[in-house]
Coordinates of C-alpha atoms in Angstrom, one line a residue:
Chain A
M531 CA -105.1 -46.0 58.0
A532 CA -103.1 -43.8 60.4
A533 CA -103.6 -43.8 64.2
P534 CA -105.2 -40.7 65.7
V535 CA -102.7 -38.1 66.7
I536 CA -101.7 -38.1 70.4
R537 CA -100.9 -34.7 72.0
I538 CA -97.9 -34.9 74.4
D539 CA -97.4 -32.0 76.8
S540 CA -94.4 -33.1 78.8
A541 CA -90.9 -34.3 77.8
D542 CA -91.2 -36.8 80.6
D543 CA -94.3 -38.5 79.2
P544 CA -93.5 -42.3 79.1
R545 CA -95.2 -42.6 75.7
V546 CA -92.2 -40.7 74.1
A547 CA -89.5 -42.1 76.4
A548 CA -88.0 -44.0 73.5
F549 CA -87.2 -40.7 71.8
R550 CA -85.3 -39.2 74.7
D551 CA -81.7 -38.3 74.3
I552 CA -81.5 -39.3 70.7
R553 CA -78.0 -38.0 70.2
E554 CA -76.6 -40.1 73.0
R555 CA -78.5 -43.2 71.9
D556 CA -76.9 -42.9 68.5
L557 CA -73.5 -43.4 70.2
T558 CA -74.5 -46.7 71.8
G559 CA -74.9 -48.4 68.4
R560 CA -78.1 -50.3 68.9
Q561 CA -78.1 -52.5 65.9
G562 CA -81.4 -52.9 64.4
R563 CA -83.3 -50.0 66.1
F564 CA -83.1 -46.7 64.4
V565 CA -84.1 -43.1 64.2
A566 CA -85.7 -41.8 61.0
E567 CA -85.4 -38.0 60.6
G568 CA -87.2 -35.8 58.2
T569 CA -90.0 -36.1 55.7
V570 CA -88.0 -37.9 53.0
V571 CA -86.9 -40.7 55.3
L572 CA -90.4 -40.9 56.9
R573 CA -91.9 -41.4 53.5
M574 CA -89.4 -44.3 52.8
L575 CA -90.2 -45.8 56.2
A576 CA -93.9 -45.8 55.3
A577 CA -93.2 -47.3 51.9
H578 CA -91.1 -50.1 53.4
H579 CA -92.9 -50.7 56.7
G580 CA -93.7 -54.4 57.0
G581 CA -91.9 -55.2 53.8
R582 CA -89.5 -58.0 52.9
Q583 CA -86.5 -56.5 54.6
G584 CA -88.2 -56.5 58.0
F585 CA -88.4 -52.8 58.8
R586 CA -91.2 -51.7 61.1
A587 CA -92.1 -48.3 62.4
E588 CA -92.5 -48.2 66.2
S589 CA -93.6 -44.7 66.9
I590 CA -93.7 -41.3 65.3
L591 CA -93.0 -37.9 66.9
L592 CA -93.9 -34.6 65.1
L593 CA -93.5 -31.0 65.9
E594 CA -97.0 -29.5 65.9
N595 CA -96.4 -27.2 62.9
R596 CA -95.3 -30.2 60.8
V597 CA -98.4 -32.4 61.0
A598 CA -100.3 -30.9 58.1
G599 CA -97.3 -31.3 55.8
V600 CA -97.0 -35.0 56.4
E601 CA -100.6 -36.1 56.5
D602 CA -100.4 -38.2 53.3
I603 CA -97.4 -40.0 54.7
L604 CA -99.1 -40.7 58.1
A605 CA -102.0 -42.2 56.2
A606 CA -99.7 -44.9 54.8
F607 CA -98.8 -46.2 58.2
P608 CA -101.1 -48.8 59.9
D609 CA -103.0 -47.6 63.0
D610 CA -100.9 -49.5 65.5
V611 CA -98.0 -47.0 64.9
P612 CA -98.7 -44.2 67.3
V613 CA -98.3 -40.6 66.2
H614 CA -97.2 -38.1 68.9
V615 CA -97.4 -34.3 68.5
V616 CA -95.4 -31.8 70.6
S617 CA -94.5 -28.1 70.9
Q618 CA -91.0 -27.0 70.1
A619 CA -90.3 -26.7 73.9
V620 CA -91.4 -30.3 74.5
M621 CA -89.4 -31.5 71.5
D622 CA -86.3 -29.8 72.8
G623 CA -86.9 -31.4 76.2
I624 CA -87.2 -34.8 74.7
A625 CA -84.1 -34.5 72.4
G626 CA -82.0 -32.9 75.1
F627 CA -80.9 -30.1 72.7
H628 CA -82.6 -27.7 70.4
M629 CA -84.0 -29.9 67.8
H630 CA -84.7 -28.1 64.5
R631 CA -86.0 -31.1 62.8
G632 CA -89.6 -31.6 63.4
V633 CA -90.2 -35.1 61.9
L634 CA -88.9 -38.1 63.7
A635 CA -89.7 -41.8 63.8
L636 CA -88.4 -44.8 65.6
G637 CA -88.0 -48.0 63.7
Q638 CA -86.8 -51.5 64.1
R639 CA -85.4 -54.0 61.8
I640 CA -86.0 -57.6 62.8
P641 CA -84.5 -60.1 62.1
P642 CA -81.1 -59.1 60.7
R643 CA -80.6 -60.6 57.2
D644 CA -78.3 -63.5 56.6
L645 CA -75.7 -62.7 53.9
A646 CA -75.7 -66.2 52.4
A647 CA -79.5 -66.2 52.1
E648 CA -79.6 -62.7 50.6
I649 CA -77.0 -63.7 48.0
E650 CA -79.0 -66.9 47.3
A651 CA -82.1 -64.8 46.7
L652 CA -80.5 -62.5 44.0
P653 CA -81.6 -62.7 40.4
E654 CA -79.4 -64.1 37.7
R655 CA -78.3 -60.7 36.6
A656 CA -77.4 -58.6 39.7
L657 CA -75.1 -55.8 40.7
A658 CA -73.8 -55.9 44.3
V659 CA -71.7 -53.4 46.3
V660 CA -69.4 -54.4 49.1
A661 CA -68.7 -51.7 51.7
A662 CA -65.4 -52.9 53.1
G663 CA -64.6 -51.2 56.3
I664 CA -66.6 -48.0 55.5
S665 CA -66.6 -46.3 58.8
N666 CA -67.9 -42.8 57.9
H667 CA -71.7 -42.5 58.2
D668 CA -71.9 -39.8 55.5
N669 CA -70.0 -42.1 53.1
M670 CA -72.2 -45.1 54.0
G671 CA -75.4 -43.0 53.4
S672 CA -74.0 -41.8 50.0
I673 CA -73.2 -45.3 49.0
F674 CA -76.8 -46.4 49.6
R675 CA -78.1 -43.4 47.8
N676 CA -76.0 -44.2 44.8
A677 CA -76.8 -47.9 45.0
A678 CA -80.5 -47.1 44.8
A679 CA -79.9 -44.8 41.8
F680 CA -77.9 -47.4 39.9
G681 CA -79.9 -50.6 40.4
V682 CA -77.8 -52.3 43.0
S683 CA -79.6 -55.5 44.3
L684 CA -77.6 -56.0 47.4
V685 CA -75.1 -54.0 49.6
V686 CA -72.8 -56.3 51.5
L687 CA -71.2 -55.0 54.7
D688 CA -68.1 -56.6 56.1
E689 CA -67.8 -57.0 59.8
T690 CA -66.1 -53.6 60.3
A691 CA -68.4 -51.4 58.2
C692 CA -70.5 -49.0 60.2
D693 CA -74.3 -49.3 60.7
P694 CA -76.3 -47.9 57.8
L695 CA -79.2 -47.4 60.1
Y696 CA -77.4 -44.8 62.2
R697 CA -79.4 -41.6 62.1
K698 CA -77.0 -39.6 59.9
A699 CA -76.3 -42.4 57.4
L700 CA -80.0 -43.0 57.0
R701 CA -80.6 -39.3 56.4
V702 CA -77.8 -38.9 53.9
S703 CA -79.0 -42.0 52.0
V704 CA -82.4 -40.1 51.6
G705 CA -83.9 -43.3 53.1
S706 CA -82.3 -45.7 50.6
V707 CA -81.0 -47.8 53.5
L708 CA -84.7 -48.9 53.8
S709 CA -85.1 -49.7 50.1
V710 CA -81.9 -51.3 49.0
P711 CA -81.4 -54.8 50.5
Y712 CA -78.3 -55.3 52.6
A713 CA -76.7 -57.9 54.8
R714 CA -73.6 -58.2 56.9
G715 CA -70.9 -60.8 56.5
G716 CA -67.6 -61.6 58.2
S717 CA -64.2 -60.3 56.9
T718 CA -63.9 -58.6 53.6
A719 CA -62.3 -61.7 52.1
E720 CA -65.0 -63.9 53.3
C721 CA -67.7 -61.7 51.9
L722 CA -66.0 -61.6 48.5
E723 CA -65.4 -65.3 48.4
R724 CA -69.1 -65.9 49.1
L725 CA -70.0 -63.6 46.2
Q726 CA -67.4 -65.2 43.9
E727 CA -68.8 -68.7 44.7
R728 CA -72.2 -67.5 43.5
G729 CA -70.8 -66.4 40.2
F730 CA -70.1 -62.7 40.9
A731 CA -67.2 -61.1 39.1
V732 CA -65.5 -59.2 42.0
W733 CA -63.9 -55.8 41.2
G734 CA -62.1 -53.8 43.8
L735 CA -62.1 -50.0 43.2
S736 CA -58.7 -48.5 43.9
P737 CA -56.6 -45.6 42.6
A738 CA -54.0 -48.3 41.8
G739 CA -56.6 -50.5 40.0
S740 CA -55.4 -52.2 36.8
A741 CA -58.4 -51.6 34.5
E742 CA -60.1 -48.3 33.8
I743 CA -63.6 -48.5 35.2
S744 CA -65.2 -47.6 31.8
K745 CA -63.5 -50.7 30.3
V746 CA -64.0 -53.5 32.9
E747 CA -65.4 -56.7 31.5
I748 CA -69.2 -56.7 32.2
S749 CA -70.6 -60.0 33.7
A750 CA -74.2 -60.9 34.5
R751 CA -73.3 -60.7 38.2
M752 CA -71.0 -57.9 39.2
A753 CA -69.7 -57.0 42.6
L754 CA -68.0 -53.6 43.2
V755 CA -65.8 -53.4 46.3
L756 CA -65.3 -50.0 48.0
G757 CA -62.7 -49.4 50.7
T758 CA -62.2 -46.6 53.2
E759 CA -61.2 -43.2 52.0
G760 CA -57.9 -42.8 53.7
E761 CA -56.5 -46.4 53.5
G762 CA -58.3 -47.8 50.5
L763 CA -58.7 -51.6 50.1
P764 CA -56.1 -53.7 51.8
E765 CA -53.3 -55.1 49.7
A766 CA -54.4 -58.6 50.4
I767 CA -57.7 -57.9 48.8
L768 CA -56.2 -56.0 45.9
G769 CA -53.9 -58.9 45.2
R770 CA -56.5 -61.5 45.1
F771 CA -59.3 -59.9 43.0
R772 CA -59.5 -57.9 39.9
T773 CA -59.2 -54.1 40.3
A774 CA -60.5 -51.0 38.6
R775 CA -59.4 -47.4 38.8
I776 CA -61.1 -44.1 37.9
A777 CA -58.9 -41.9 35.6
Q778 CA -58.1 -38.6 37.2
N779 CA -55.4 -35.9 37.3
P780 CA -52.2 -37.4 39.0
G781 CA -50.9 -36.2 42.3
L782 CA -54.1 -35.5 44.1
D783 CA -55.9 -37.1 47.0
S784 CA -58.2 -39.8 45.6
L785 CA -61.8 -39.0 45.1
N786 CA -64.3 -39.1 47.9
V787 CA -65.6 -42.6 48.2
A788 CA -69.2 -41.4 47.7
T789 CA -68.3 -39.8 44.4
A790 CA -66.0 -42.7 43.3
S791 CA -68.9 -45.1 44.0
G792 CA -71.2 -43.0 41.9
I793 CA -68.9 -42.9 39.0
A794 CA -68.1 -46.6 39.1
L795 CA -71.8 -47.7 39.6
Y796 CA -72.9 -45.4 36.8
Q797 CA -70.4 -47.0 34.5
I798 CA -71.2 -50.6 35.4
A799 CA -75.0 -50.0 35.6
T800 CA -75.3 -48.3 32.2
R801 CA -72.9 -50.7 30.4
G802 CA -74.4 -53.7 32.0
G803 CA -78.0 -52.7 31.8
F804 CA -78.6 -52.9 35.6
I805 CA -80.8 -49.8 35.6
D806 CA -84.6 -50.2 35.3
G807 CA -86.5 -48.6 32.5
Chain B
M3 CA -37.6 -20.9 55.0
A4 CA -40.1 -21.0 57.8
A5 CA -40.3 -18.5 60.6
P6 CA -39.2 -19.6 64.1
V7 CA -42.1 -21.0 66.1
I8 CA -43.7 -18.5 68.6
R9 CA -45.0 -20.0 71.8
I10 CA -48.3 -18.4 72.9
D11 CA -49.5 -18.9 76.5
S12 CA -52.7 -16.9 76.7
A13 CA -55.8 -17.0 74.5
D14 CA -55.9 -13.2 74.8
D15 CA -52.4 -12.7 73.2
P16 CA -52.9 -10.1 70.5
R17 CA -50.7 -12.1 68.1
V18 CA -53.4 -14.7 67.8
A19 CA -56.4 -12.4 68.0
A20 CA -57.3 -13.0 64.3
F21 CA -58.0 -16.7 65.2
R22 CA -60.5 -15.9 68.0
D23 CA -64.0 -17.1 67.7
I24 CA -63.5 -18.9 64.4
R25 CA -66.9 -20.3 64.3
E26 CA -68.7 -17.0 64.6
R27 CA -66.4 -15.4 62.1
D28 CA -67.4 -18.0 59.6
L29 CA -70.9 -16.7 59.8
T30 CA -70.0 -13.1 59.0
G31 CA -69.0 -14.2 55.5
R32 CA -65.8 -12.3 55.1
Q33 CA -65.1 -12.7 51.4
G34 CA -61.5 -13.2 50.6
R35 CA -60.2 -14.0 54.1
F36 CA -60.3 -17.6 55.1
V37 CA -59.5 -20.3 57.7
A38 CA -57.5 -23.3 56.5
E39 CA -58.0 -26.3 58.7
G40 CA -56.0 -29.5 58.8
T41 CA -52.8 -30.8 57.3
V42 CA -54.1 -31.4 53.8
V43 CA -55.4 -27.8 53.4
L44 CA -52.3 -26.4 55.0
R45 CA -50.1 -28.2 52.5
M46 CA -52.2 -26.8 49.6
L47 CA -51.9 -23.3 51.1
A48 CA -48.1 -23.7 51.2
A49 CA -48.2 -24.9 47.6
H50 CA -50.3 -22.0 46.4
H51 CA -49.1 -19.2 48.7
G52 CA -48.1 -16.2 46.5
G53 CA -49.2 -17.9 43.3
R54 CA -51.2 -16.6 40.4
Q55 CA -54.5 -16.8 42.2
G56 CA -53.4 -14.4 44.8
F57 CA -53.7 -16.5 47.9
R58 CA -51.5 -15.6 50.8
A59 CA -51.0 -17.2 54.2
E60 CA -51.2 -14.6 57.0
S61 CA -50.6 -16.6 60.1
I62 CA -50.4 -20.2 61.3
L63 CA -51.7 -21.7 64.7
L64 CA -50.7 -25.2 65.8
L65 CA -51.4 -27.4 68.8
E66 CA -48.1 -28.2 70.4
N67 CA -48.3 -31.9 69.6
R68 CA -48.9 -31.3 65.9
V69 CA -45.7 -29.3 65.2
A70 CA -43.4 -32.2 64.4
G71 CA -45.9 -33.7 61.9
V72 CA -46.1 -30.6 59.8
E73 CA -42.4 -29.4 59.8
D74 CA -42.0 -30.1 56.1
I75 CA -45.1 -28.0 55.3
L76 CA -43.9 -25.1 57.5
A77 CA -40.6 -25.1 55.7
A78 CA -42.4 -24.3 52.5
F79 CA -43.8 -21.0 53.8
P80 CA -41.7 -17.8 53.7
D81 CA -40.5 -16.5 57.0
D82 CA -42.8 -13.6 57.2
V83 CA -45.7 -16.0 57.9
P84 CA -45.7 -16.4 61.7
V85 CA -46.1 -19.8 63.2
H86 CA -47.8 -19.9 66.7
V87 CA -47.9 -22.9 69.0
V88 CA -50.3 -23.4 71.8
S89 CA -51.5 -26.0 74.4
Q90 CA -54.9 -27.5 74.0
A91 CA -56.3 -25.3 76.8
V92 CA -55.1 -22.1 75.0
M93 CA -56.4 -23.4 71.6
D94 CA -59.8 -24.0 73.1
G95 CA -59.7 -20.5 74.7
I96 CA -58.9 -19.0 71.3
A97 CA -61.5 -20.9 69.3
G98 CA -64.2 -20.5 72.0
F99 CA -65.1 -24.2 72.0
H100 CA -63.2 -27.5 72.2
M101 CA -61.1 -27.5 69.1
H102 CA -60.0 -31.0 68.2
R103 CA -58.3 -29.9 65.1
G104 CA -54.8 -28.8 65.8
V105 CA -53.7 -27.3 62.5
L106 CA -55.1 -23.9 61.5
A107 CA -54.0 -21.1 59.3
L108 CA -55.5 -17.7 58.3
G109 CA -55.2 -16.8 54.6
Q110 CA -56.3 -14.0 52.3
R111 CA -57.1 -13.9 48.7
I112 CA -56.4 -10.5 47.1
P113 CA -57.6 -9.3 44.7
P114 CA -60.8 -11.2 43.7
R115 CA -60.5 -12.5 40.2
D116 CA -62.4 -11.0 37.3
L117 CA -64.6 -13.5 35.5
A118 CA -64.0 -12.0 32.0
A119 CA -60.3 -11.9 32.5
E120 CA -60.2 -15.5 33.8
I121 CA -62.2 -16.7 30.8
E122 CA -59.9 -14.8 28.5
A123 CA -56.9 -16.5 30.0
L124 CA -58.2 -20.0 29.4
P125 CA -56.4 -22.3 26.9
E126 CA -58.1 -23.2 23.6
R127 CA -59.1 -26.6 25.0
A128 CA -60.8 -26.1 28.4
L129 CA -63.4 -27.6 30.7
A130 CA -65.3 -25.2 32.9
V131 CA -67.8 -25.8 35.7
V132 CA -70.5 -23.3 36.6
A133 CA -71.8 -23.5 40.2
A134 CA -75.3 -22.0 39.8
G135 CA -76.7 -21.0 43.1
I136 CA -74.9 -23.8 45.0
S137 CA -75.5 -22.8 48.6
N138 CA -74.4 -25.8 50.5
H139 CA -70.7 -25.6 51.6
D140 CA -70.2 -29.4 51.5
N141 CA -71.4 -29.5 47.9
M142 CA -69.3 -26.6 46.9
G143 CA -66.2 -28.2 48.4
S144 CA -67.0 -31.5 46.7
I145 CA -67.4 -29.8 43.3
F146 CA -64.0 -28.3 43.7
R147 CA -62.5 -31.6 44.7
N148 CA -64.0 -33.2 41.6
A149 CA -63.0 -30.3 39.4
A150 CA -59.4 -30.8 40.5
A151 CA -59.6 -34.5 39.8
F152 CA -61.0 -34.1 36.3
G153 CA -59.0 -31.3 34.8
V154 CA -61.3 -28.3 35.2
S155 CA -59.6 -25.1 34.2
L156 CA -62.1 -22.7 35.8
V157 CA -65.0 -22.8 38.3
V158 CA -67.5 -20.0 37.6
L159 CA -69.6 -18.9 40.6
D160 CA -72.8 -17.1 39.9
E161 CA -73.8 -14.2 42.2
T162 CA -75.8 -16.4 44.5
A163 CA -73.3 -19.3 44.9
C164 CA -71.8 -19.6 48.4
D165 CA -68.1 -18.8 49.2
P166 CA -65.8 -21.7 48.4
L167 CA -63.3 -20.2 51.0
Y168 CA -65.7 -20.9 53.8
R169 CA -63.9 -23.1 56.3
K170 CA -66.0 -26.2 55.7
A171 CA -66.0 -25.9 51.9
L172 CA -62.3 -25.5 51.8
R173 CA -61.8 -28.6 54.0
V174 CA -64.3 -30.8 52.0
S175 CA -62.4 -29.7 48.8
V176 CA -59.2 -31.1 50.4
G177 CA -57.8 -27.7 49.5
S178 CA -58.7 -27.8 45.9
V179 CA -60.3 -24.3 46.3
L180 CA -56.8 -23.1 46.4
S181 CA -55.6 -24.9 43.3
V182 CA -58.5 -24.7 40.8
P183 CA -59.0 -21.2 39.4
Y184 CA -62.4 -19.7 40.1
A185 CA -64.1 -16.4 39.6
R186 CA -67.6 -14.9 40.4
G187 CA -69.9 -13.5 37.8
G188 CA -73.4 -12.0 37.9
S189 CA -76.6 -14.0 37.2
T190 CA -76.4 -17.6 36.0
A191 CA -77.5 -16.4 32.5
E192 CA -74.9 -13.7 32.4
C193 CA -72.2 -16.2 33.4
L194 CA -73.3 -18.7 30.7
E195 CA -73.5 -16.0 28.0
R196 CA -70.0 -14.9 28.7
L197 CA -68.8 -18.5 28.4
Q198 CA -70.8 -19.1 25.2
E199 CA -69.4 -15.9 23.7
R200 CA -65.9 -17.3 24.2
G201 CA -66.7 -20.5 22.3
F202 CA -67.8 -22.7 25.2
A203 CA -70.5 -25.4 24.6
V204 CA -72.7 -24.9 27.6
W205 CA -74.4 -28.0 29.0
G206 CA -76.8 -27.8 32.0
L207 CA -77.0 -31.0 34.1
S208 CA -80.5 -31.9 35.1
P209 CA -82.6 -35.0 35.7
A210 CA -84.7 -33.8 32.9
G211 CA -81.8 -33.2 30.5
S212 CA -82.3 -34.2 26.9
A213 CA -78.9 -36.0 26.2
E214 CA -77.4 -38.8 28.2
I215 CA -74.2 -37.5 29.7
S216 CA -72.1 -40.3 28.2
K217 CA -73.3 -39.2 24.7
V218 CA -73.1 -35.4 24.8
E219 CA -71.2 -33.9 21.9
I220 CA -67.6 -33.1 23.0
S221 CA -66.2 -29.6 22.1
A222 CA -62.8 -28.2 22.6
R223 CA -64.4 -25.8 25.2
M224 CA -67.0 -27.4 27.5
A225 CA -68.9 -25.8 30.3
L226 CA -70.9 -28.0 32.7
V227 CA -73.6 -26.1 34.7
L228 CA -74.6 -27.5 38.1
G229 CA -77.7 -26.3 40.0
T230 CA -78.8 -26.7 43.6
E231 CA -79.8 -30.1 44.9
G232 CA -83.5 -29.4 45.7
E233 CA -84.5 -27.0 43.0
G234 CA -82.1 -27.9 40.2
L235 CA -81.4 -25.4 37.4
P236 CA -84.1 -22.8 36.7
E237 CA -86.4 -23.5 33.7
A238 CA -85.2 -20.3 32.0
I239 CA -81.7 -21.7 31.9
L240 CA -82.8 -25.2 30.9
G241 CA -84.8 -23.8 28.1
R242 CA -82.0 -21.7 26.7
F243 CA -79.0 -24.1 26.8
R244 CA -78.4 -27.7 25.9
T245 CA -79.0 -30.1 28.8
A246 CA -77.7 -33.5 29.9
R247 CA -79.0 -36.1 32.3
I248 CA -77.5 -39.0 34.2
A249 CA -79.3 -42.3 33.7
Q250 CA -80.7 -43.7 36.9
N251 CA -83.5 -45.7 38.3
P252 CA -86.8 -43.8 38.0
G253 CA -88.8 -42.5 40.9
L254 CA -86.0 -41.5 43.2
D255 CA -84.6 -38.3 44.6
S256 CA -82.0 -37.1 42.1
L257 CA -78.3 -37.8 42.9
N258 CA -76.4 -35.6 45.3
V259 CA -74.9 -32.7 43.3
A260 CA -71.4 -33.8 44.4
T261 CA -71.8 -37.3 43.0
A262 CA -73.6 -36.0 39.9
S263 CA -70.8 -33.5 39.2
G264 CA -68.3 -36.3 39.6
I265 CA -70.1 -38.6 37.1
A266 CA -70.6 -35.8 34.6
L267 CA -67.0 -34.5 34.8
Y268 CA -65.5 -38.0 34.6
Q269 CA -67.5 -38.6 31.4
I270 CA -66.6 -35.3 29.8
A271 CA -63.0 -35.3 30.9
T272 CA -62.2 -38.9 29.8
R273 CA -64.1 -38.5 26.5
G274 CA -62.7 -35.0 25.8
G275 CA -59.2 -35.7 27.0
F276 CA -59.2 -33.0 29.6
I277 CA -57.3 -35.1 32.2
D278 CA -53.5 -34.7 32.2
G279 CA -51.3 -37.7 31.6

């Protein structure tokens, strides 16, 4: 049951203060609090509000001409989540720039998930992805989108990976950051050791990998490790774990990490039966 | 042999007039003339300047602190391509905004390639991609990047697909727009008929496709058809040609077209032997 819609006529109204200067807030990196943009992400927030991962919607802000189009989504939020409606001028005043997106929500994720506990909770057959130092929010969002498509049970972030709840990562993920469980560990090596201890076969993806991705040995528990686009995975990691490559024409820049993750996950998921239905 | 470097001290200097207001020029959609940004794309322009596809560099503009890093690339251009060097202030004045990229070139592609002639010139074994109505420049760039990686001989653009030479598409492609042959045809159906007439097995990629992409019948000449992300390929096309899908968890937004194209091309290229070496 959704809350009644609250009309806001001033950008200075304290009820929408949390939405002010969204773009600058992004830069401050507030772990755990996030901005959900657009209908697709709002729908995912409604679906996962109050769920196991601890996401909660705090407040919703809509451009007046967008209300009718999202009524079914609003109905899925409990009535303690306020819904504010504004004109374009007030929206622009709140955002601090011309905001062409008319569907926004603020959310929180409390508490952060503990990596060891998340690994412990995984089923016997599970596919995990490790985002090792992924610093580009588009790439992070794409990795989550692919993880959702290919039955990934857990995304592991090392200590240097960027925040998947950042506005752009969340949008690029089409909201999958809210549906695919994830947790942050320490260094890449520590994350991988923890997975390996729990029976995961760890495979680093690298243009210099030794096995072709279509031929890697499938285990009941598989972990695919993705490095940054420029640097790739560090030698110390490539030397300690098994590695896979994606065949491609020689002499080119390697594939985009989003595309590479899609190809590798498709291979592992279809060969290992990690996709539902 | 590169031209000697020309120092430019005013944003109004007529020798750099063609670089003025780059961002607005982008919007005018000048087919055939393009802006190459960044070291990676500049290197590709040097490699393909004067080649079969008809690309030519017109002029280069560098931030003063970037010259040393690209000297080997400059040496690959003939000396009738002028190289201009500016301070950050002059660069910003030319661009009309703060330009953090310090490596720019203007290029031309003359003449446009004729689709029928390009198809005629293809080898007996060939993989083609058809970009049907792809309107997002990031997606177009990614499709070219994947095409280069997986041995595509020709990208066919239908009449509604966006310009791959647009600054952002070219950048996202890591310059592959300059290396992978492409040509524009008429409607999607006309493009596909032309390919089919020349012995191409045409496969539309769609979440509703009938064959799993890893199991499509491989022919010596394969054409993979990609539609827009929201709409997908039109029913009229899906009904007339064979279709393939990518297995994924049900109930989600379909994969990003860049990722989907990567997965499909990897499958076809490795199974059909379209990758070199």
